[in-house]
Short mmCIF file of C-alpha atoms and ligand atoms in Angstrom, two decimals:
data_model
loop_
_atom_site.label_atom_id
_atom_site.label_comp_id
_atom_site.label_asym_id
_atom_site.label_seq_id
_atom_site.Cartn_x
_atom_site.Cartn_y
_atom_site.Cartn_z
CA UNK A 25 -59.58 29.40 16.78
CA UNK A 26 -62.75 28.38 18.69
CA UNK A 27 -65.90 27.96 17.77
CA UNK A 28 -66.76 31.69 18.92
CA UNK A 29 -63.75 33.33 16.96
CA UNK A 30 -64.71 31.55 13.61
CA UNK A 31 -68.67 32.69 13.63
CA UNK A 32 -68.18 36.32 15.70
CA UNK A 33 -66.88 39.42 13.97
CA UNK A 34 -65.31 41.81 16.03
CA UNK A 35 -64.38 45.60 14.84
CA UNK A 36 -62.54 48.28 16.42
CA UNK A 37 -62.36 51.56 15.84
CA UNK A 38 -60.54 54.80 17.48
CA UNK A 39 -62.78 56.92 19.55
CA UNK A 40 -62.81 59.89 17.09
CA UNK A 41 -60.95 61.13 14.18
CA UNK A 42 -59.90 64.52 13.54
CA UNK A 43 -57.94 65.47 10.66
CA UNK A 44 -57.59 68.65 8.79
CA UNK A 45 -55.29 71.78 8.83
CA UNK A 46 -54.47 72.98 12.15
CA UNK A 47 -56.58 70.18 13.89
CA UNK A 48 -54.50 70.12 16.76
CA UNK A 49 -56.32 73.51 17.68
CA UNK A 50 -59.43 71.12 18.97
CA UNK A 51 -57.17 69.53 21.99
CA UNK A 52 -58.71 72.34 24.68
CA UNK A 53 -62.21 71.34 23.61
CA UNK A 54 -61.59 67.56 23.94
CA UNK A 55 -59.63 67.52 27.28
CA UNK A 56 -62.64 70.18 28.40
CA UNK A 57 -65.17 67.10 27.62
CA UNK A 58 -63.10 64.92 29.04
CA UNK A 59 -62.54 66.92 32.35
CA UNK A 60 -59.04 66.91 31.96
CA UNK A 61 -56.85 68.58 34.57
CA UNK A 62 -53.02 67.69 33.82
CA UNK A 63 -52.40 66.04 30.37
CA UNK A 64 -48.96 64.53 29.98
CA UNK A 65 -47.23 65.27 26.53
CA UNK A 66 -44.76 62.88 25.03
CA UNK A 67 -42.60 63.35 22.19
CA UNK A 68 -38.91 62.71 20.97
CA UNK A 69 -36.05 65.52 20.88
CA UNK A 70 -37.27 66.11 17.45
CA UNK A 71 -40.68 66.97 17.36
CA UNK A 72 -39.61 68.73 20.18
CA UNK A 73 -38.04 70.94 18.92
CA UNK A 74 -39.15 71.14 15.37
CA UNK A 75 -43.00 71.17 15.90
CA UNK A 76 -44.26 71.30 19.47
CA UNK A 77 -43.55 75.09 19.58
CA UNK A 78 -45.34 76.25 16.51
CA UNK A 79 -48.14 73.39 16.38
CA UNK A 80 -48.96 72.46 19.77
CA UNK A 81 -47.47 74.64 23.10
CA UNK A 82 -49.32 77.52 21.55
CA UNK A 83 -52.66 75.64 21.79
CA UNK A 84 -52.27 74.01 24.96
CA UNK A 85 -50.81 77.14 27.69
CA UNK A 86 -54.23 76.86 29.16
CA UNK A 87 -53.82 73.35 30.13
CA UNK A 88 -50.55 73.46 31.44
CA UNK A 89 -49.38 70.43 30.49
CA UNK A 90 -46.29 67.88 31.46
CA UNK A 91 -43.96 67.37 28.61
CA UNK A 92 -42.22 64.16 28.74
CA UNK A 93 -39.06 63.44 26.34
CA UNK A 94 -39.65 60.03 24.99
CA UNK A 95 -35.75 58.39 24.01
CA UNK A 96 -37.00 57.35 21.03
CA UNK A 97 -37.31 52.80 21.13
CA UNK A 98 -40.58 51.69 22.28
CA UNK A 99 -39.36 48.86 25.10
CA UNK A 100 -41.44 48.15 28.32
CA UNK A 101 -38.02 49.83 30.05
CA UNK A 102 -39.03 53.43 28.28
CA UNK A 103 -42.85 52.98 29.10
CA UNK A 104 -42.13 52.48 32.45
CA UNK A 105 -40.02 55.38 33.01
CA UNK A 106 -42.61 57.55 31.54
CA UNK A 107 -45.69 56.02 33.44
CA UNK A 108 -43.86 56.76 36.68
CA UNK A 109 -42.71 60.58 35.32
CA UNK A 110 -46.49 61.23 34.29
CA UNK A 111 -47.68 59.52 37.73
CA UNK A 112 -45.39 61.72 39.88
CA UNK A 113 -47.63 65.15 38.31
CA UNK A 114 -50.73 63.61 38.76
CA UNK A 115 -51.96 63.35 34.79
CA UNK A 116 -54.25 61.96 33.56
CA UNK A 117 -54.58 62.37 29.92
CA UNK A 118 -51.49 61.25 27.78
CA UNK A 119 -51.02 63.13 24.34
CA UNK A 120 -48.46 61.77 21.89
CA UNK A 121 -47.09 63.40 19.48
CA UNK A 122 -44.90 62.02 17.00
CA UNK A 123 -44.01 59.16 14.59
CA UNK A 124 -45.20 55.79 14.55
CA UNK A 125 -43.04 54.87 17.86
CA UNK A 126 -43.80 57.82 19.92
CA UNK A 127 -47.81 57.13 19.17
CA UNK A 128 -47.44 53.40 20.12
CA UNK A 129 -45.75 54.36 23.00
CA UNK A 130 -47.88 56.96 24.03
CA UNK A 131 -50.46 54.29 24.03
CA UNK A 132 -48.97 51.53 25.68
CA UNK A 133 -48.24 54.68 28.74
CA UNK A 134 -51.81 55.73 28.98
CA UNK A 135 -52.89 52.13 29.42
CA UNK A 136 -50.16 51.67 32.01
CA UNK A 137 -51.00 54.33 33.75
CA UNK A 138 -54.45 53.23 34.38
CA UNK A 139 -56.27 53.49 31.13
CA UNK A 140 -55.89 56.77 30.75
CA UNK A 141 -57.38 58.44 27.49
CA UNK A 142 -54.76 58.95 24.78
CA UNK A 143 -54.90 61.68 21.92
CA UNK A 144 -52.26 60.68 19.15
CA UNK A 145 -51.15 63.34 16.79
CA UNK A 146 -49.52 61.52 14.11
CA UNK A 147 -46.86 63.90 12.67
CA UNK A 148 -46.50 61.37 9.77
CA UNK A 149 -48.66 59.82 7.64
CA UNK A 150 -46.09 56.94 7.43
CA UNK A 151 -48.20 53.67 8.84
CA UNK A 152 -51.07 52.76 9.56
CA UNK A 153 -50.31 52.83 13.34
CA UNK A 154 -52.03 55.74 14.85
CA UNK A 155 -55.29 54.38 15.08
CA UNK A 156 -54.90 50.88 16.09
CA UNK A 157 -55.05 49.32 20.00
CA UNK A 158 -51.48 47.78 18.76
CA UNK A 159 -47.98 48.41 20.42
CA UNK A 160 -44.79 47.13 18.71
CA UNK A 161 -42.25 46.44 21.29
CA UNK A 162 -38.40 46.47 20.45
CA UNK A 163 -35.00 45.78 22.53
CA UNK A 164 -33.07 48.39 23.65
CA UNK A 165 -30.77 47.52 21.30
CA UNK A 166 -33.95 48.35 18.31
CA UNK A 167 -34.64 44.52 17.23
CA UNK A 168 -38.64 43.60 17.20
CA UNK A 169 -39.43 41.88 20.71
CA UNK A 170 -43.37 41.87 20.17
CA UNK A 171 -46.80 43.20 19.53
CA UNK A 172 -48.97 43.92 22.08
CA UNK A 173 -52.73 44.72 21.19
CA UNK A 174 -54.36 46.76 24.35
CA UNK A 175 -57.99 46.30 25.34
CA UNK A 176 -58.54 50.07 23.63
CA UNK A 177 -58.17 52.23 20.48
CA UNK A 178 -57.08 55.85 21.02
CA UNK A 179 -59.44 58.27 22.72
CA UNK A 180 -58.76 60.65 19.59
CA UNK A 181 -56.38 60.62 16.95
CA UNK A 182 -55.16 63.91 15.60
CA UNK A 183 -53.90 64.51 11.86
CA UNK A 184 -52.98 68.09 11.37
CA UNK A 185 -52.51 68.43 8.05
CA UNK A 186 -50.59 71.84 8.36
CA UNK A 187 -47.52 69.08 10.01
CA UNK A 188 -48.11 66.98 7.51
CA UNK A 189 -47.67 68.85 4.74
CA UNK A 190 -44.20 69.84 6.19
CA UNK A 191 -42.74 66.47 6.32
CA UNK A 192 -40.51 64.66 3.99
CA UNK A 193 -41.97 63.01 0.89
CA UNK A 194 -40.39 59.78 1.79
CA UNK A 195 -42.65 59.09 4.62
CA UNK A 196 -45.88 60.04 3.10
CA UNK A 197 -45.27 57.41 -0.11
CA UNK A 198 -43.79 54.89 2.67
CA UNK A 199 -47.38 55.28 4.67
CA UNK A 200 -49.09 54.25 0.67
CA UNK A 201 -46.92 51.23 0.87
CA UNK A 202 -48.13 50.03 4.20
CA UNK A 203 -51.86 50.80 2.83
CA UNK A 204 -51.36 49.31 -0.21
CA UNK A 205 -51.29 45.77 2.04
CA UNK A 206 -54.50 46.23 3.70
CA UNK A 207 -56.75 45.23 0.92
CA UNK A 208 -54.47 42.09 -0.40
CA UNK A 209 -54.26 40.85 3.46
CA UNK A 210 -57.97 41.52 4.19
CA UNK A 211 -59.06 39.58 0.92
CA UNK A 212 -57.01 36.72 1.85
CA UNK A 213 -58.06 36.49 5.64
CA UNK A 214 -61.68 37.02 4.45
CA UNK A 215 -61.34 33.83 2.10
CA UNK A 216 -60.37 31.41 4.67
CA UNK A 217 -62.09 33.22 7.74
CA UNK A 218 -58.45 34.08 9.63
CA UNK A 219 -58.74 35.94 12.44
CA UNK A 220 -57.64 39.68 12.67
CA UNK A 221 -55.81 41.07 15.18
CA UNK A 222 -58.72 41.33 17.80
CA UNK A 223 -58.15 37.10 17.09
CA UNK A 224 -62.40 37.06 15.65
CA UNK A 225 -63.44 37.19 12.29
CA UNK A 226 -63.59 40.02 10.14
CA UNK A 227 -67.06 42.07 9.77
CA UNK A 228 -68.23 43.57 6.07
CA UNK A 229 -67.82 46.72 7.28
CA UNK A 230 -63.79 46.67 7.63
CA UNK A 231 -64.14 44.74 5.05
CA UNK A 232 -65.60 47.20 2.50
CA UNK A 233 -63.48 50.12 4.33
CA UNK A 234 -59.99 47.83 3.32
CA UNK A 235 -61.53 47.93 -0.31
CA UNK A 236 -61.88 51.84 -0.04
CA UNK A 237 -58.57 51.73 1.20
CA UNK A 238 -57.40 50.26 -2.24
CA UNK A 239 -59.33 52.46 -4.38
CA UNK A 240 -58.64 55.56 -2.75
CA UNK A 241 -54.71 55.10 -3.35
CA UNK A 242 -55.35 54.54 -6.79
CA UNK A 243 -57.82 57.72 -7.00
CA UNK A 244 -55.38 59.79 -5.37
CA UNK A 245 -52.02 58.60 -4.48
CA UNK A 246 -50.05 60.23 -7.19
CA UNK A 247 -51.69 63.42 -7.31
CA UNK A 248 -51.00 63.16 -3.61
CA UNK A 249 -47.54 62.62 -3.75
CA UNK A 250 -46.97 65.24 -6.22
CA UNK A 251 -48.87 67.28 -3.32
CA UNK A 252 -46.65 66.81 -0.69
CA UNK A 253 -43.36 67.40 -3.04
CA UNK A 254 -45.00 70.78 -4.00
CA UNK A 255 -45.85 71.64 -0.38
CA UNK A 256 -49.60 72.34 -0.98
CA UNK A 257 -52.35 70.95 0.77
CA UNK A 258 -55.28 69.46 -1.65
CA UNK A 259 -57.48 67.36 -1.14
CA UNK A 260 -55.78 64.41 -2.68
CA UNK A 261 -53.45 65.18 -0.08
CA UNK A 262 -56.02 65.06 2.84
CA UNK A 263 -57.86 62.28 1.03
CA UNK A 264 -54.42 59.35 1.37
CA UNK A 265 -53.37 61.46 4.95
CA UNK A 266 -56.95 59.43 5.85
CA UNK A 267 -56.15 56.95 3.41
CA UNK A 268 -52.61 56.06 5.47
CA UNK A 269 -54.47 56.24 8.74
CA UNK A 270 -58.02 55.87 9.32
CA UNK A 271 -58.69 53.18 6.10
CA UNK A 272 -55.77 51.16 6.57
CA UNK A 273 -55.86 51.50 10.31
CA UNK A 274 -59.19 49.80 10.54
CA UNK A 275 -58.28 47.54 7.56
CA UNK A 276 -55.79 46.26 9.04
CA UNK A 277 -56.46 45.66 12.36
CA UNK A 278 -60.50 44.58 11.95
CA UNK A 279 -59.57 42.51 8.73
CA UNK A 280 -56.27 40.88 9.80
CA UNK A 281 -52.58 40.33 8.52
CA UNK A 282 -51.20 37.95 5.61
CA UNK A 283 -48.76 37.62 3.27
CA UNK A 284 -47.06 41.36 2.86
CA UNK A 285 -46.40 41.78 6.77
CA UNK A 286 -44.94 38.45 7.20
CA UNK A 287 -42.17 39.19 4.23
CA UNK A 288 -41.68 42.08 5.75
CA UNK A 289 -41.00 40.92 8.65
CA UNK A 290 -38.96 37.92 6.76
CA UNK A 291 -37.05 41.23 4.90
CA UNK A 292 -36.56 43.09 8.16
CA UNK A 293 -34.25 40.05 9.37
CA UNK A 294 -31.23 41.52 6.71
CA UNK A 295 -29.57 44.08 8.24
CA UNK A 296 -29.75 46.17 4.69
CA UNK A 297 -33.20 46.68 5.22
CA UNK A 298 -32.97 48.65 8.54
CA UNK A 299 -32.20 51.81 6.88
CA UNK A 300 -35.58 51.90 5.34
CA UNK A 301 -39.71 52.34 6.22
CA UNK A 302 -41.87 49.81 7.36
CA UNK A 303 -44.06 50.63 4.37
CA UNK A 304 -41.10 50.15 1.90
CA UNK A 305 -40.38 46.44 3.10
CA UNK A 306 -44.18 46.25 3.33
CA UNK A 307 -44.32 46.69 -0.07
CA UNK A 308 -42.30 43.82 -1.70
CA UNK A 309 -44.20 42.01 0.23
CA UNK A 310 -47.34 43.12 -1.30
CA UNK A 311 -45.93 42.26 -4.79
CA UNK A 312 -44.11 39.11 -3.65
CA UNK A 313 -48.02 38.40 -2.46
CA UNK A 314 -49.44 39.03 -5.84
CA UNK A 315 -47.75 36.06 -7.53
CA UNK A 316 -48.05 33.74 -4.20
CA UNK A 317 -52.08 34.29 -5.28
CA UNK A 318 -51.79 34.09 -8.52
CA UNK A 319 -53.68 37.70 -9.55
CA UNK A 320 -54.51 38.54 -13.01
CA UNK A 321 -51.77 39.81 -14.98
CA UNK A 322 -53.43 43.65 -15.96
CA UNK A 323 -53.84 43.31 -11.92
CA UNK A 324 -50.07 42.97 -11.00
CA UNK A 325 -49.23 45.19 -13.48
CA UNK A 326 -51.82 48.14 -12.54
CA UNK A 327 -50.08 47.61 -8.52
CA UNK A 328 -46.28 47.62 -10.20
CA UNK A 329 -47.18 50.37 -12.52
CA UNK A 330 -48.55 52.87 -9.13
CA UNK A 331 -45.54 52.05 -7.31
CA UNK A 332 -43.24 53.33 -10.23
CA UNK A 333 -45.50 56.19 -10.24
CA UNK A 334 -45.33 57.28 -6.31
CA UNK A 335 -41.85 56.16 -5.49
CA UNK A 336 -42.23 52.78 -3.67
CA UNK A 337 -39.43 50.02 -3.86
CA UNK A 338 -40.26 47.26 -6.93
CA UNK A 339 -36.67 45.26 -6.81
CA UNK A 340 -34.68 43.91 -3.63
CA UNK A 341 -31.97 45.88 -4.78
CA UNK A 342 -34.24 48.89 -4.19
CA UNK A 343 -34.36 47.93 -0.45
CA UNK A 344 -30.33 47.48 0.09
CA UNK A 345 -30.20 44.32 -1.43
CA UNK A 346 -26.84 43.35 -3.55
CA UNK A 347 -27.36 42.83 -7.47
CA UNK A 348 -26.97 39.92 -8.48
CA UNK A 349 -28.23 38.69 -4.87
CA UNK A 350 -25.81 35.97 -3.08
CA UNK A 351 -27.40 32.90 -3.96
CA UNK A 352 -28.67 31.85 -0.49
CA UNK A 353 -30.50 35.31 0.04
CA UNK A 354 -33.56 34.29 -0.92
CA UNK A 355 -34.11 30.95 0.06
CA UNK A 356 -33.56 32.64 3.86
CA UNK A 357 -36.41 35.02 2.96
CA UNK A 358 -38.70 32.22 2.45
CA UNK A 359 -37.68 30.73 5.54
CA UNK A 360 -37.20 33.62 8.05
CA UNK A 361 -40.98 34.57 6.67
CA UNK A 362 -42.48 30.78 7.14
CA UNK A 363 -41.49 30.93 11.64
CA UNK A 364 -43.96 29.87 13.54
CA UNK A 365 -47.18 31.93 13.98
CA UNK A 366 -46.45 33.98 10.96
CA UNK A 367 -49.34 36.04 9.61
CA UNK A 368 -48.06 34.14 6.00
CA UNK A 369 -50.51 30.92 6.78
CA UNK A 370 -53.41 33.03 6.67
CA UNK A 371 -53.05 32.91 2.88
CA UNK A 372 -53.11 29.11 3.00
CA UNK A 373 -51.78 26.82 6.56
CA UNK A 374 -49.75 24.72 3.66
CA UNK A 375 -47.94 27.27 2.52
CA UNK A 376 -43.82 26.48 2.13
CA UNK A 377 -40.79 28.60 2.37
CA UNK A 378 -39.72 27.37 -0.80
CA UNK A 379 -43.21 29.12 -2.67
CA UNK A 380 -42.62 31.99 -0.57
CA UNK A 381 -39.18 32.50 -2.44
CA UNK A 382 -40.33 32.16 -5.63
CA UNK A 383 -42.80 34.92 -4.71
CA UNK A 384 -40.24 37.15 -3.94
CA UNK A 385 -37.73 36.15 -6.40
CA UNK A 386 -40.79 36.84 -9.29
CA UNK A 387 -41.53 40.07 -7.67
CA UNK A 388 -38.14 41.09 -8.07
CA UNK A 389 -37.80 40.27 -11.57
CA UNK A 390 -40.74 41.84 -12.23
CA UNK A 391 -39.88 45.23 -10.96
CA UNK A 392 -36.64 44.71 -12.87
CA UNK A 393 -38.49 44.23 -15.92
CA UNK A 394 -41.24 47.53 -14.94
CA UNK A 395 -38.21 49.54 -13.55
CA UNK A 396 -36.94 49.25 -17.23
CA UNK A 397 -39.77 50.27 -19.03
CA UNK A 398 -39.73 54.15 -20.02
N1 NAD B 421 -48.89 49.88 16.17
C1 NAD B 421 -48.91 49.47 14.94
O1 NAD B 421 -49.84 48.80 14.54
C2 NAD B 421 -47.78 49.81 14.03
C3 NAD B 421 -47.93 49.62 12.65
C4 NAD B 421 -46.88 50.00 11.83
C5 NAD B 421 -45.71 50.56 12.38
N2 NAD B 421 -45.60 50.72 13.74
C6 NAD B 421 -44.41 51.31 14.36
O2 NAD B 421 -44.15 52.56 13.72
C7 NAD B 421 -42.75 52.61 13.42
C8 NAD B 421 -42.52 53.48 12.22
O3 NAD B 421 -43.09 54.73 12.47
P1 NAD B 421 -42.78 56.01 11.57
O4 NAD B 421 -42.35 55.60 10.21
O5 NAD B 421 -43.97 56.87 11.69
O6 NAD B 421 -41.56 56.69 12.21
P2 NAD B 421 -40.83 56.71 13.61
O7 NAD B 421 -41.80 56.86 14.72
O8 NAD B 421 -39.91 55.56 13.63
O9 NAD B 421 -40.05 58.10 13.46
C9 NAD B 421 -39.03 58.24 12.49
C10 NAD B 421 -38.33 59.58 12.67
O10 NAD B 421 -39.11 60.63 12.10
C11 NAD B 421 -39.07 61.76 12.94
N3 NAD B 421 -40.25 62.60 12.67
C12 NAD B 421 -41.47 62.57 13.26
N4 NAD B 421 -42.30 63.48 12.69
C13 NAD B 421 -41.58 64.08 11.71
C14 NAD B 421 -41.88 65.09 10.76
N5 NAD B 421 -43.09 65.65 10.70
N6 NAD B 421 -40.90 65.48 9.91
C15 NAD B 421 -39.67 64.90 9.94
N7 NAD B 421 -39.34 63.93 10.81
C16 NAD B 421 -40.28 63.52 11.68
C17 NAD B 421 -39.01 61.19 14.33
O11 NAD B 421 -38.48 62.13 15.23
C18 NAD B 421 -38.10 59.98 14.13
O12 NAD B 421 -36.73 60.39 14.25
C19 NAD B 421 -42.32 51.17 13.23
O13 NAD B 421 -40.97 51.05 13.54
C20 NAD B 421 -43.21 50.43 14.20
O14 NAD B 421 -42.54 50.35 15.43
C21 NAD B 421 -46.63 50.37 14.55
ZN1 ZN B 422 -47.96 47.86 8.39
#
């Protein structure tokens, strides 16, 4: 870092956020202020045909629009095949629609194709990706290739709770795992001044909104959960829906990335793990970070104690990991997590492979010990 990144603070923020039941209903009043003419759809063969034609055709027949199937694996191949598609019609708006993936892609298109604005409709609450500048690249063969952050956040992000409500359980608790990161990671990049992902320091703002982040799950997580499994809308529902998104969005790109991502990202190197969220693997991470900083005990077990509670993975055999793991398993953790340029040395630049295992191998045991408990 130079002397510029260590004494600014930059944050970043999506252009608007709109969440609520039926919010997708707004989209004609936003492309009217934006003097749009042709906006360019993009979702996968699911949404598709599961929730384009009762959520969003039905509000956009005015504009016309382009719908563009998107194959599903965000690589610079796919983006360029829909750039040229949207180019061809002349648009210029791009609306995504979709998981994680199809918003990043969206994203990366509308940039592509000029900077474009970008409305991403999250149809999951399942990461914290919809309002971030960030695009996670893959192989066409679906391993991680890289992140790319773009010079802007979304024009608008859309979270229509009415989708929302309708999705699997599974996604919404995953989505709590990934924002139950932000606050550890923000803390520790705040200690030591690391930079977040805009590669300046963090400001109090994002700061104090990665704290809300934190409290918020705790206020409403379960109650949330239990929500979503009865198929009603409260607002302990809406309240993590923002929670997922908007808190840990900003969190974590204006406050940075530790120890949690980087043992994810460690975790995601076992093929066992592919089968399951981001916010899952996130999650040992987040306990395997808990021990690496040595928190308070009635800490650790308040976090261990929510995760029971909601549904998020507390053991490694919880993520596809044998029992009792081959011996070598977790020394590899350590060391796929400790590669070069990791987000893991913003804890602390001395940090080993070796402490990272025992992290994980403690966090395990520990949810062993809490999974136990009636
Ligand atoms: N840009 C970022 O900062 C960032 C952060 C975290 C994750 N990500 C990306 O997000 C990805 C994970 O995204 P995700 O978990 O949202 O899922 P996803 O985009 O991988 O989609 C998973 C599946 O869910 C389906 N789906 C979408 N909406 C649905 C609904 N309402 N009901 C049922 N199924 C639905 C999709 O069609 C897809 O088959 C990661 O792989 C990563 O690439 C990006
Ligand atoms: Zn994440």
């Amino acid at each position: 870092m130079d002397r510029l990144q260590t004494s600014v603070a930059v944050t970043r923020f999506p252009g608007r956020y709109i969440q609520g039941p039926h919010a997708c209903g707004v989209i004609p009043r936003l492309a009217e202020e934006l003097q749009v003419h042709k906006p360019a759809v993009i979702c996968d063969a699911f949404v598709a045909a599961n929730i384009l034609p009762n959520h969003l055709a039905p509000v956009l027949t005015s504009l016309q629009p382009l719908y563009l199937t998107f194959g599903g694996e965000v690589t610079h191949e796919e983006v360029a095949r829909l750039v040229a598609a949207g180019k061809h019609e002349k648009c210029d708006m791009i609306i995504g629609i979709g998981g994680g993936k199809t918003v990043d892609v969206s994203r990366a298109v509308a940039f592509e194709s000029g900077r474009l604005p970008v409305i991403a409709i999250s149809t999951l609450a399942s990461t914290d990706a919809p309002c971030s500048a960030r695009v996670v690249f893959y192989t066409p063969d679906g391993r991680f290739e890289s992140y790319r952050d773009l010079p802007s956040n979304p024009t608008a992000v859309i979270m229509d709770t009415e989708i929302l409500i309708k999705a699997p359980v599974r996604f919404l608790v995953a989505g709590i795992g990934d924002a139950l990161s932000t606050w550890f990671e923000a803390e520790s990049c705040a200690k030591v001044h690391a930079p977040n992902c805009t590669g300046f320091r963090s400001g109090m703002s994002a700061v104090h909104l990665a704290r809300c982040c934190y409290d918020s799950l705790f206020e409403y997580g379960e109650e949330a959960v239990l929500s979503a499994k009865r198929g009603v809308i409260t607002p302990a529902f809406e309240h993590i829906v923002e929670t997922n998104t908007l808190l840990s969005g900003i969190g974590f790109e204006s406050c940075g990335l530790a120890a949690a991502h980087a043992i994810h990202n460690g975790l995601s190197e076992f093929h066992c793990t592919h089968s399951f969220q981001h916010g899952e693997k996130v999650n040992i991470g987040t306990l395997a970070s808990l021990f690496l900083t040595n928190k308070p005990k009635a800490e650790i077990d308040k976090v261990y104690r929510f995760c029971k509670a909601v549904g998020l993975p507390i053991t490694l055999a919880q993520l596809g990991f044998a029992d009792p793991l081959p011996p070598d398993t977790i020394r590899m953790i350590g060391q796929h997590t400790c590669v070069t340029g990791s987000t893991i040395y913003n804890e602390d630049p001395a940090i080993s492979p070796a402490a990272v295992s025992a992290a994980v191998a403690m966090a395990d045991e520990y949810g062993k010990k809490i999974l136990a408990e009636h």
